[in-house]
C-alpha cells in the first residue's frame, strides 16, 4: 500500500473511482454526505483545487482504495489559522487493514510542517471515525447540529498507535 498526492491528470483519470469510494464509504451515513454523483464530483473537484498537495490517495495493488483531503491554510473563527481535514474515506472492502491510519498519519505529518494544530468536523453518528480520531489524539471542542468539531495539537506525527 502507498499513500501519495496525485497530479491533476491522475486526479481526472481517477475521479470516477474516487466518487465510487466516497459513495460506498457513506452508505448508511447519507446524512453526512453528498448523495448525487454530480454533487460528489463537484465536491471532490473543490477539495482537490483547494490544496492539491493535501489531497492524498491510498493505493492497494495500483488502485485507489481511500483518500483524505484538507487545506493547510484554513481560517477558523475560534482557532485562527489551522490545518483542516475536510474529507477522509476508505472503501469499506479495505477498512480494518491500516489504510485509514496510514492516510491520517501522512496528512498529519504534512500539516505539522506548517501548523501547530489541525481541526476537522465529524458526524456524531460516525463512531468508527470518532474512535480513530480520539486514538490519534484529537479532542472534541464543539458541536454544530449533527457535527462534532475536533482538534489535535501537532507536537509530532502520529504513526497509528495510541496517542
PDB file of C-alpha atoms in Angstrom:
ATOM      1  CA  UNK A   1       0.000   0.000   0.000  1.00  0.00           C
ATOM      2  CA  UNK A   2       1.196   3.502  -0.765  1.00  0.00           C
ATOM      3  CA  UNK A   3      -0.137   6.970   0.045  1.00  0.00           C
ATOM      4  CA  UNK A   4       0.628   9.943  -2.165  1.00  0.00           C
ATOM      5  CA  UNK A   5      -0.662  13.215  -3.577  1.00  0.00           C
ATOM      6  CA  UNK A   6      -1.962  12.931  -7.137  1.00  0.00           C
ATOM      7  CA  UNK A   7      -1.218  15.053 -10.182  1.00  0.00           C
ATOM      8  CA  UNK A   8      -4.065  16.983 -11.843  1.00  0.00           C
ATOM      9  CA  UNK A   9      -4.034  14.461 -14.683  1.00  0.00           C
ATOM     10  CA  UNK A  10      -4.220  11.475 -12.354  1.00  0.00           C
ATOM     11  CA  UNK A  11      -6.971  13.157 -10.336  1.00  0.00           C
ATOM     12  CA  UNK A  12      -9.020  13.482 -13.519  1.00  0.00           C
ATOM     13  CA  UNK A  13      -8.313   9.898 -14.550  1.00  0.00           C
ATOM     14  CA  UNK A  14      -9.133   8.510 -11.083  1.00  0.00           C
ATOM     15  CA  UNK A  15     -12.065  10.757 -10.184  1.00  0.00           C
ATOM     16  CA  UNK A  16     -14.706   8.180 -11.150  1.00  0.00           C
ATOM     17  CA  UNK A  17     -13.155   5.654  -8.738  1.00  0.00           C
ATOM     18  CA  UNK A  18     -12.792   8.316  -6.019  1.00  0.00           C
ATOM     19  CA  UNK A  19     -16.502   9.157  -6.366  1.00  0.00           C
ATOM     20  CA  UNK A  20     -17.306   5.450  -6.040  1.00  0.00           C
ATOM     21  CA  UNK A  21     -15.168   5.155  -2.887  1.00  0.00           C
ATOM     22  CA  UNK A  22     -16.870   8.208  -1.369  1.00  0.00           C
ATOM     23  CA  UNK A  23     -20.369   6.921  -2.082  1.00  0.00           C
ATOM     24  CA  UNK A  24     -19.572   3.425  -0.792  1.00  0.00           C
ATOM     25  CA  UNK A  25     -17.962   4.789   2.375  1.00  0.00           C
ATOM     26  CA  UNK A  26     -21.014   6.918   3.206  1.00  0.00           C
ATOM     27  CA  UNK A  27     -23.568   4.174   2.597  1.00  0.00           C
ATOM     28  CA  UNK A  28     -25.783   4.192   5.684  1.00  0.00           C
ATOM     29  CA  UNK A  29     -24.494   7.633   6.734  1.00  0.00           C
ATOM     30  CA  UNK A  30     -26.064   9.724   3.982  1.00  0.00           C
ATOM     31  CA  UNK A  31     -26.989  12.462   6.497  1.00  0.00           C
ATOM     32  CA  UNK A  32     -23.311  13.478   6.458  1.00  0.00           C
ATOM     33  CA  UNK A  33     -22.659  13.194   2.737  1.00  0.00           C
ATOM     34  CA  UNK A  34     -23.390  14.475  -0.716  1.00  0.00           C
ATOM     35  CA  UNK A  35     -25.541  11.855  -2.371  1.00  0.00           C
ATOM     36  CA  UNK A  36     -25.756  12.532  -6.098  1.00  0.00           C
ATOM     37  CA  UNK A  37     -22.830  11.694  -8.363  1.00  0.00           C
ATOM     38  CA  UNK A  38     -22.821  15.270  -9.656  1.00  0.00           C
ATOM     39  CA  UNK A  39     -22.553  16.711  -6.120  1.00  0.00           C
ATOM     40  CA  UNK A  40     -19.786  14.296  -5.180  1.00  0.00           C
ATOM     41  CA  UNK A  41     -17.802  15.044  -8.369  1.00  0.00           C
ATOM     42  CA  UNK A  42     -18.123  18.796  -7.739  1.00  0.00           C
ATOM     43  CA  UNK A  43     -17.145  18.386  -4.082  1.00  0.00           C
ATOM     44  CA  UNK A  44     -14.061  16.329  -4.925  1.00  0.00           C
ATOM     45  CA  UNK A  45     -13.039  18.889  -7.540  1.00  0.00           C
ATOM     46  CA  UNK A  46     -13.383  21.653  -4.887  1.00  0.00           C
ATOM     47  CA  UNK A  47     -11.302  19.632  -2.424  1.00  0.00           C
ATOM     48  CA  UNK A  48      -8.562  18.982  -4.964  1.00  0.00           C
ATOM     49  CA  UNK A  49      -8.361  22.553  -6.249  1.00  0.00           C
ATOM     50  CA  UNK A  50      -8.250  23.936  -2.706  1.00  0.00           C
ATOM     51  CA  UNK A  51      -4.900  22.283  -1.887  1.00  0.00           C
ATOM     52  CA  UNK A  52      -3.712  19.603  -4.349  1.00  0.00           C
ATOM     53  CA  UNK A  53      -0.739  18.603  -2.173  1.00  0.00           C
ATOM     54  CA  UNK A  54      -3.130  17.742   0.648  1.00  0.00           C
ATOM     55  CA  UNK A  55      -5.379  15.508  -1.462  1.00  0.00           C
ATOM     56  CA  UNK A  56      -3.785  12.151  -0.632  1.00  0.00           C
ATOM     57  CA  UNK A  57      -4.824   8.844  -2.139  1.00  0.00           C
ATOM     58  CA  UNK A  58      -4.112   5.371  -0.750  1.00  0.00           C
ATOM     59  CA  UNK A  59      -3.394   2.696  -3.352  1.00  0.00           C
ATOM     60  CA  UNK A  60      -3.545  -1.054  -2.985  1.00  0.00           C
ATOM     61  CA  UNK A  61      -2.374  -3.043  -5.997  1.00  0.00           C
ATOM     62  CA  UNK A  62      -2.183   0.178  -8.013  1.00  0.00           C
ATOM     63  CA  UNK A  63      -5.859   1.059  -7.467  1.00  0.00           C
ATOM     64  CA  UNK A  64      -7.255   3.795  -5.195  1.00  0.00           C
ATOM     65  CA  UNK A  65      -8.850   2.413  -2.025  1.00  0.00           C
ATOM     66  CA  UNK A  66      -9.211   5.598   0.041  1.00  0.00           C
ATOM     67  CA  UNK A  67      -8.373   9.270   0.255  1.00  0.00           C
ATOM     68  CA  UNK A  68      -8.017  12.150   2.675  1.00  0.00           C
ATOM     69  CA  UNK A  69      -8.189  15.822   1.803  1.00  0.00           C
ATOM     70  CA  UNK A  70      -7.525  19.023   3.649  1.00  0.00           C
ATOM     71  CA  UNK A  71      -6.359  22.585   3.395  1.00  0.00           C
ATOM     72  CA  UNK A  72      -3.133  23.744   5.009  1.00  0.00           C
ATOM     73  CA  UNK A  73      -4.208  27.357   5.367  1.00  0.00           C
ATOM     74  CA  UNK A  74      -7.733  27.352   6.740  1.00  0.00           C
ATOM     75  CA  UNK A  75      -9.111  30.113   8.929  1.00  0.00           C
ATOM     76  CA  UNK A  76     -11.370  29.061  11.789  1.00  0.00           C
ATOM     77  CA  UNK A  77     -13.189  31.776  13.760  1.00  0.00           C
ATOM     78  CA  UNK A  78     -12.254  30.225  17.111  1.00  0.00           C
ATOM     79  CA  UNK A  79      -8.834  28.777  16.348  1.00  0.00           C
ATOM     80  CA  UNK A  80      -7.396  31.170  13.780  1.00  0.00           C
ATOM     81  CA  UNK A  81      -5.237  29.662  11.038  1.00  0.00           C
ATOM     82  CA  UNK A  82      -5.126  25.870  11.217  1.00  0.00           C
ATOM     83  CA  UNK A  83      -4.800  22.832   9.039  1.00  0.00           C
ATOM     84  CA  UNK A  84      -8.248  21.435   8.263  1.00  0.00           C
ATOM     85  CA  UNK A  85      -9.180  17.907   7.239  1.00  0.00           C
ATOM     86  CA  UNK A  86     -12.268  18.192   5.050  1.00  0.00           C
ATOM     87  CA  UNK A  87     -12.768  14.622   3.886  1.00  0.00           C
ATOM     88  CA  UNK A  88     -11.494  11.168   4.784  1.00  0.00           C
ATOM     89  CA  UNK A  89     -12.876   7.939   3.311  1.00  0.00           C
ATOM     90  CA  UNK A  90     -11.731   4.351   2.839  1.00  0.00           C
ATOM     91  CA  UNK A  91     -13.554   1.863   0.636  1.00  0.00           C
ATOM     92  CA  UNK A  92     -15.495  -0.431   3.022  1.00  0.00           C
ATOM     93  CA  UNK A  93     -13.888  -3.501   1.397  1.00  0.00           C
ATOM     94  CA  UNK A  94     -10.499  -2.201   2.592  1.00  0.00           C
ATOM     95  CA  UNK A  95     -11.395  -0.955   6.071  1.00  0.00           C
ATOM     96  CA  UNK A  96      -9.639  -2.534   9.036  1.00  0.00           C
ATOM     97  CA  UNK A  97      -6.396  -3.009   7.068  1.00  0.00           C
ATOM     98  CA  UNK A  98      -4.488   0.051   8.334  1.00  0.00           C
ATOM     99  CA  UNK A  99      -5.270   2.195   5.291  1.00  0.00           C
ATOM    100  CA  UNK A 100      -7.124   4.839   7.305  1.00  0.00           C
ATOM    101  CA  UNK A 101      -4.290   5.014   9.843  1.00  0.00           C
ATOM    102  CA  UNK A 102      -1.760   5.420   7.025  1.00  0.00           C
ATOM    103  CA  UNK A 103      -3.763   8.213   5.367  1.00  0.00           C
ATOM    104  CA  UNK A 104      -4.304  10.061   8.647  1.00  0.00           C
ATOM    105  CA  UNK A 105      -0.679   9.670   9.698  1.00  0.00           C
ATOM    106  CA  UNK A 106       0.584  11.099   6.405  1.00  0.00           C
ATOM    107  CA  UNK A 107      -1.799  14.060   6.357  1.00  0.00           C
ATOM    108  CA  UNK A 108      -0.871  14.895   9.973  1.00  0.00           C
ATOM    109  CA  UNK A 109       2.825  14.716   9.073  1.00  0.00           C
ATOM    110  CA  UNK A 110       2.258  17.161   6.228  1.00  0.00           C
ATOM    111  CA  UNK A 111       0.186  19.505   8.398  1.00  0.00           C
ATOM    112  CA  UNK A 112       2.884  19.504  11.089  1.00  0.00           C
ATOM    113  CA  UNK A 113       5.282  21.166   8.632  1.00  0.00           C
ATOM    114  CA  UNK A 114       3.069  24.303   8.624  1.00  0.00           C
ATOM    115  CA  UNK A 115       0.886  24.284  11.734  1.00  0.00           C
ATOM    116  CA  UNK A 116       0.736  23.544  15.418  1.00  0.00           C
ATOM    117  CA  UNK A 117      -2.803  22.211  15.172  1.00  0.00           C
ATOM    118  CA  UNK A 118      -5.322  20.625  12.857  1.00  0.00           C
ATOM    119  CA  UNK A 119      -9.106  20.525  13.014  1.00  0.00           C
ATOM    120  CA  UNK A 120     -11.955  18.581  11.457  1.00  0.00           C
ATOM    121  CA  UNK A 121     -15.691  18.059  11.720  1.00  0.00           C
ATOM    122  CA  UNK A 122     -17.113  14.538  12.088  1.00  0.00           C
ATOM    123  CA  UNK A 123     -20.716  13.345  12.076  1.00  0.00           C
ATOM    124  CA  UNK A 124     -21.913  12.474  15.578  1.00  0.00           C
ATOM    125  CA  UNK A 125     -23.116   9.052  14.385  1.00  0.00           C
ATOM    126  CA  UNK A 126     -19.832   8.157  12.674  1.00  0.00           C
ATOM    127  CA  UNK A 127     -18.500   6.164  15.630  1.00  0.00           C
ATOM    128  CA  UNK A 128     -15.722   4.431  13.725  1.00  0.00           C
ATOM    129  CA  UNK A 129     -14.198   7.735  12.583  1.00  0.00           C
ATOM    130  CA  UNK A 130     -14.632   9.333  16.013  1.00  0.00           C
ATOM    131  CA  UNK A 131     -12.780   6.445  17.676  1.00  0.00           C
ATOM    132  CA  UNK A 132      -9.925   6.741  15.160  1.00  0.00           C
ATOM    133  CA  UNK A 133      -9.633  10.494  15.741  1.00  0.00           C
ATOM    134  CA  UNK A 134      -9.647  10.077  19.531  1.00  0.00           C
ATOM    135  CA  UNK A 135      -6.904   7.415  19.296  1.00  0.00           C
ATOM    136  CA  UNK A 136      -4.923   9.817  17.101  1.00  0.00           C
ATOM    137  CA  UNK A 137      -5.066  12.490  19.821  1.00  0.00           C
ATOM    138  CA  UNK A 138      -7.947  14.654  18.621  1.00  0.00           C
ATOM    139  CA  UNK A 139     -10.284  16.104  21.240  1.00  0.00           C
ATOM    140  CA  UNK A 140     -13.843  17.354  20.928  1.00  0.00           C
ATOM    141  CA  UNK A 141     -14.075  21.152  21.181  1.00  0.00           C
ATOM    142  CA  UNK A 142     -17.566  21.978  19.926  1.00  0.00           C
ATOM    143  CA  UNK A 143     -20.747  20.960  18.163  1.00  0.00           C
ATOM    144  CA  UNK A 144     -22.989  22.340  15.432  1.00  0.00           C
ATOM    145  CA  UNK A 145     -26.117  20.334  14.666  1.00  0.00           C
ATOM    146  CA  UNK A 146     -25.074  16.748  13.861  1.00  0.00           C
ATOM    147  CA  UNK A 147     -21.387  17.719  13.576  1.00  0.00           C
ATOM    148  CA  UNK A 148     -18.644  17.462  16.196  1.00  0.00           C
ATOM    149  CA  UNK A 149     -15.622  19.739  15.906  1.00  0.00           C
ATOM    150  CA  UNK A 150     -12.332  18.074  16.850  1.00  0.00           C
ATOM    151  CA  UNK A 151      -8.826  19.494  17.217  1.00  0.00           C
ATOM    152  CA  UNK A 152      -5.374  17.960  17.545  1.00  0.00           C
ATOM    153  CA  UNK A 153      -2.235  19.731  18.698  1.00  0.00           C
ATOM    154  CA  UNK A 154       0.642  18.669  16.447  1.00  0.00           C
ATOM    155  CA  UNK A 155       3.685  18.109  18.639  1.00  0.00           C
ATOM    156  CA  UNK A 156       4.929  15.396  16.302  1.00  0.00           C
ATOM    157  CA  UNK A 157       3.446  12.958  13.854  1.00  0.00           C
ATOM    158  CA  UNK A 158       1.023  10.186  14.719  1.00  0.00           C
ATOM    159  CA  UNK A 159       2.105   6.779  13.484  1.00  0.00           C
ATOM    160  CA  UNK A 160      -1.111   4.868  14.028  1.00  0.00           C
ATOM    161  CA  UNK A 161      -0.576   3.714  17.611  1.00  0.00           C
ATOM    162  CA  UNK A 162      -2.084   5.118  20.782  1.00  0.00           C
ATOM    163  CA  UNK A 163      -1.715   8.858  21.235  1.00  0.00           C
TER     164      UNK A 163
END
